[in-house]
Structure formats: C-alpha cells, structure tokens
Amino acid sequence: MSGQSLLVPGKISPTRPVPASIPRPEYVGKDAPTPYTGPEVQDAETIERMRIAGRIAAQAMEEAAKLIAPGVTTDELDRVAHEFMCDHGAYPSTLGYRGFPKSLCSSLNEVICHGIPDSTVLKDGDIVNLDVTAYINGVHGDNNATYLCGDVDEESRLLVERTREALNRAIKAVKPGRQINIIGRVIESYAKRFGYGVVRDFTGHGINSSFHSGLIVPHYDSPHHTTDIKPGMTFTIEPMLTLGTHDYDMWDDGWTVVTKDRKRTAQFEHTLVVTDTGAEILTLP
C-alpha cells in the first residue's frame, strides 16, 4: 500500500447558504432530528418522490467526483455538490444534520466515514469517498462511492473494486420474505475471501421522509437483525470494508471516523426500494 502520510484536520470554510425558497428538513437548526414513527414500507407516491431525490443526489455526487484530482481540496468538492443540489431545488441533507457543517461527507484513505470537507488537498494515490444525500419534496435520497485520485496502488484499487462488488452482491440478495441479515451475511462472506475487515458500528438505514428512520441494515452477519424484508421498504446498503481491523477511532471533531490501525477503507452506497421480486436502486443518475 501507498506509504502516504496520515490525514490531519484542515480548515473548515464558512457554512454555504441555501436559498430560502428551498424547504429544509425538520432537523435543521435543532440538536437532533425528531424520531421517526412512520412505516418502513412506503406508498407509490413517496417512492416516486424518493426517485427524484435519489437521482439528484447521484448527479450531485457525479458532478463533484469529476473534480477529483491531485491539488483539489475536499472543500471544493463540497461546493460543487452543494451548488448542484441547490440549483435543482434540493437541500443538502447533511448540512445541519446534528450540527454537521457541510453538504457532503468526504472520507479519504483511512477515514471510514463522515469526513468533513475542508482545506485538505487531494494527493496522487488517494482514495476518496463522497457521501451525498439530497432532500426534496419531503424525502431523502442517499448515496456514496469511493473514487481513485491519480495513480492509486494495486492494493487500494482492489479494495475499492471489491467494495463496489460487495454492494452489488448485497443488492441482489434483497428479496421479499428474507430477513434483513441476509445483506450482512452476503457482504461479510465476500469480504472474508480477501481478509478484509467489515465495519460493524456504522450501518445502512431506513430512509424516507426521515434521513435515518431507525431501521438498521448491518453489513456483517448478525443473527440479531431479523426484520423481514417487505415490498415497498426503503433503505440504504453501504458496506465499509477495510484492509485491516474494523475497529476505529474518532477525531475530536466528533464526526471523522478513522480505522484504528490507520489502514485504508472504502465504501459504496445506494438507496433502494424493495420490489415484489428484488430491489430497485433509487440513486441512479
């Protein structure tokens, strides 16, 4: 693996404004969201609105990813995604969620998730995860992907490729009548082939009018998560695989999660709706 130096926090720029005409999620300006008490199965009209939110989130992530190159700051990636979502009438869901200060999460190299965009400059050989969620018409669409910056070493490149494949396999395993732990069973079984760690404490989640509904979608084989998968359920699958341990540390910012051994990690995510025969991806550009 690349012998690059470990990340350190950069300088966070001022909060980017969102036009007043764009509706905010209920949690903006509050310490925490109101707990979700609605159903995990959504009606057709809600799912259609989620397709719109998912498409905007996917397109915003694509636009930001086009800039990934040595010398670009993660703050610049945030600016592009922020402006794209606002231009399309969507609110960046992460902005103000439990106090998060930016419109996407940028997680580089040893950062598992929830990295805050700042003055950090991308370097040749980095791997860069972007996590983008859009809120529009009262619902959220959430996706992320890991990208290669410049000339990336083989070990990191394979980690990224196989994490994407883990997500694809998990999506194919979603069938009505199965328990939700089939998702983690498939992911962990595949990751073990390569000796990868599977992050346990950060999971997929139910999503709809709520950013995180309370439904937990583990990415490891968990006998305790036995929720039946039903048509119309909407949730994310977002495996985080590591080159070493799945244990982690958190930076003092209260958000940035890094592998305890500081080895690299990758992640991919889609928002799905369960159909009568499988799952439909709602976060397609």
PDB file of N, CA and C in Angstrom, residues 5 11 19 36-37 109 112 146 156 163 168 177 246 261 270 282:
ATOM      1  N   SER A   5       1.443   9.868   4.099  1.00  0.00           N
ATOM      2  CA  SER A   5       1.251  10.284   5.482  1.00  0.00           C
ATOM      3  C   SER A   5      -0.229  10.253   5.856  1.00  0.00           C
ATOM      4  N   LYS A  11      -8.727  23.239   7.552  1.00  0.00           N
ATOM      5  CA  LYS A  11      -9.545  24.382   7.950  1.00  0.00           C
ATOM      6  C   LYS A  11     -10.903  24.287   7.265  1.00  0.00           C
ATOM      7  N   PRO A  19     -30.671  28.753  -0.641  1.00  0.00           N
ATOM      8  CA  PRO A  19     -31.753  29.717  -0.901  1.00  0.00           C
ATOM      9  C   PRO A  19     -32.952  29.492   0.011  1.00  0.00           C
ATOM     10  N   TYR A  36     -38.411   9.106  14.045  1.00  0.00           N
ATOM     11  CA  TYR A  36     -39.383   8.695  13.033  1.00  0.00           C
ATOM     12  C   TYR A  36     -40.314   7.646  13.623  1.00  0.00           C
ATOM     13  N   THR A  37     -41.608   7.816  13.419  1.00  0.00           N
ATOM     14  CA  THR A  37     -42.586   6.865  13.941  1.00  0.00           C
ATOM     15  C   THR A  37     -43.465   6.278  12.843  1.00  0.00           C
ATOM     16  N   ASN A 109      -8.835   7.796   2.292  1.00  0.00           N
ATOM     17  CA  ASN A 109      -7.835   6.811   2.743  1.00  0.00           C
ATOM     18  C   ASN A 109      -8.262   6.060   3.997  1.00  0.00           C
ATOM     19  N   ILE A 112     -13.089   6.084   7.589  1.00  0.00           N
ATOM     20  CA  ILE A 112     -14.178   5.147   7.300  1.00  0.00           C
ATOM     21  C   ILE A 112     -15.400   5.892   6.780  1.00  0.00           C
ATOM     22  N   THR A 146     -16.584   5.450  -3.713  1.00  0.00           N
ATOM     23  CA  THR A 146     -15.165   5.714  -3.496  1.00  0.00           C
ATOM     24  C   THR A 146     -14.472   5.827  -4.844  1.00  0.00           C
ATOM     25  N   SER A 156      -5.021  -0.793  -2.866  1.00  0.00           N
ATOM     26  CA  SER A 156      -6.138   0.133  -2.644  1.00  0.00           C
ATOM     27  C   SER A 156      -7.154   0.031  -3.771  1.00  0.00           C
ATOM     28  N   THR A 163     -15.180  -3.561  -2.821  1.00  0.00           N
ATOM     29  CA  THR A 163     -16.232  -2.973  -2.004  1.00  0.00           C
ATOM     30  C   THR A 163     -17.452  -2.656  -2.861  1.00  0.00           C
ATOM     31  N   ASN A 168     -22.968  -4.601  -4.750  1.00  0.00           N
ATOM     32  CA  ASN A 168     -23.766  -5.186  -5.833  1.00  0.00           C
ATOM     33  C   ASN A 168     -24.329  -6.547  -5.429  1.00  0.00           C
ATOM     34  N   GLY A 177     -39.491 -11.507   1.915  1.00  0.00           N
ATOM     35  CA  GLY A 177     -39.575 -12.765   2.640  1.00  0.00           C
ATOM     36  C   GLY A 177     -38.278 -13.161   3.314  1.00  0.00           C
ATOM     37  N   HIS A 246     -11.613  -3.716  11.731  1.00  0.00           N
ATOM     38  CA  HIS A 246     -12.835  -2.924  11.624  1.00  0.00           C
ATOM     39  C   HIS A 246     -12.981  -1.967  12.802  1.00  0.00           C
ATOM     40  N   ASP A 261      -6.092   1.019  13.028  1.00  0.00           N
ATOM     41  CA  ASP A 261      -4.730   0.720  12.559  1.00  0.00           C
ATOM     42  C   ASP A 261      -4.294   1.660  11.438  1.00  0.00           C
ATOM     43  N   HIS A 270     -26.092   2.724  -1.985  1.00  0.00           N
ATOM     44  CA  HIS A 270     -27.284   3.107  -2.737  1.00  0.00           C
ATOM     45  C   HIS A 270     -28.485   3.123  -1.807  1.00  0.00           C
ATOM     46  N   LEU A 282     -32.680   3.461  -6.206  1.00  0.00           N
ATOM     47  CA  LEU A 282     -33.294   4.787  -6.379  1.00  0.00           C
ATOM     48  C   LEU A 282     -32.254   5.873  -6.609  1.00  0.00           C
TER      49      LEU A 282
END
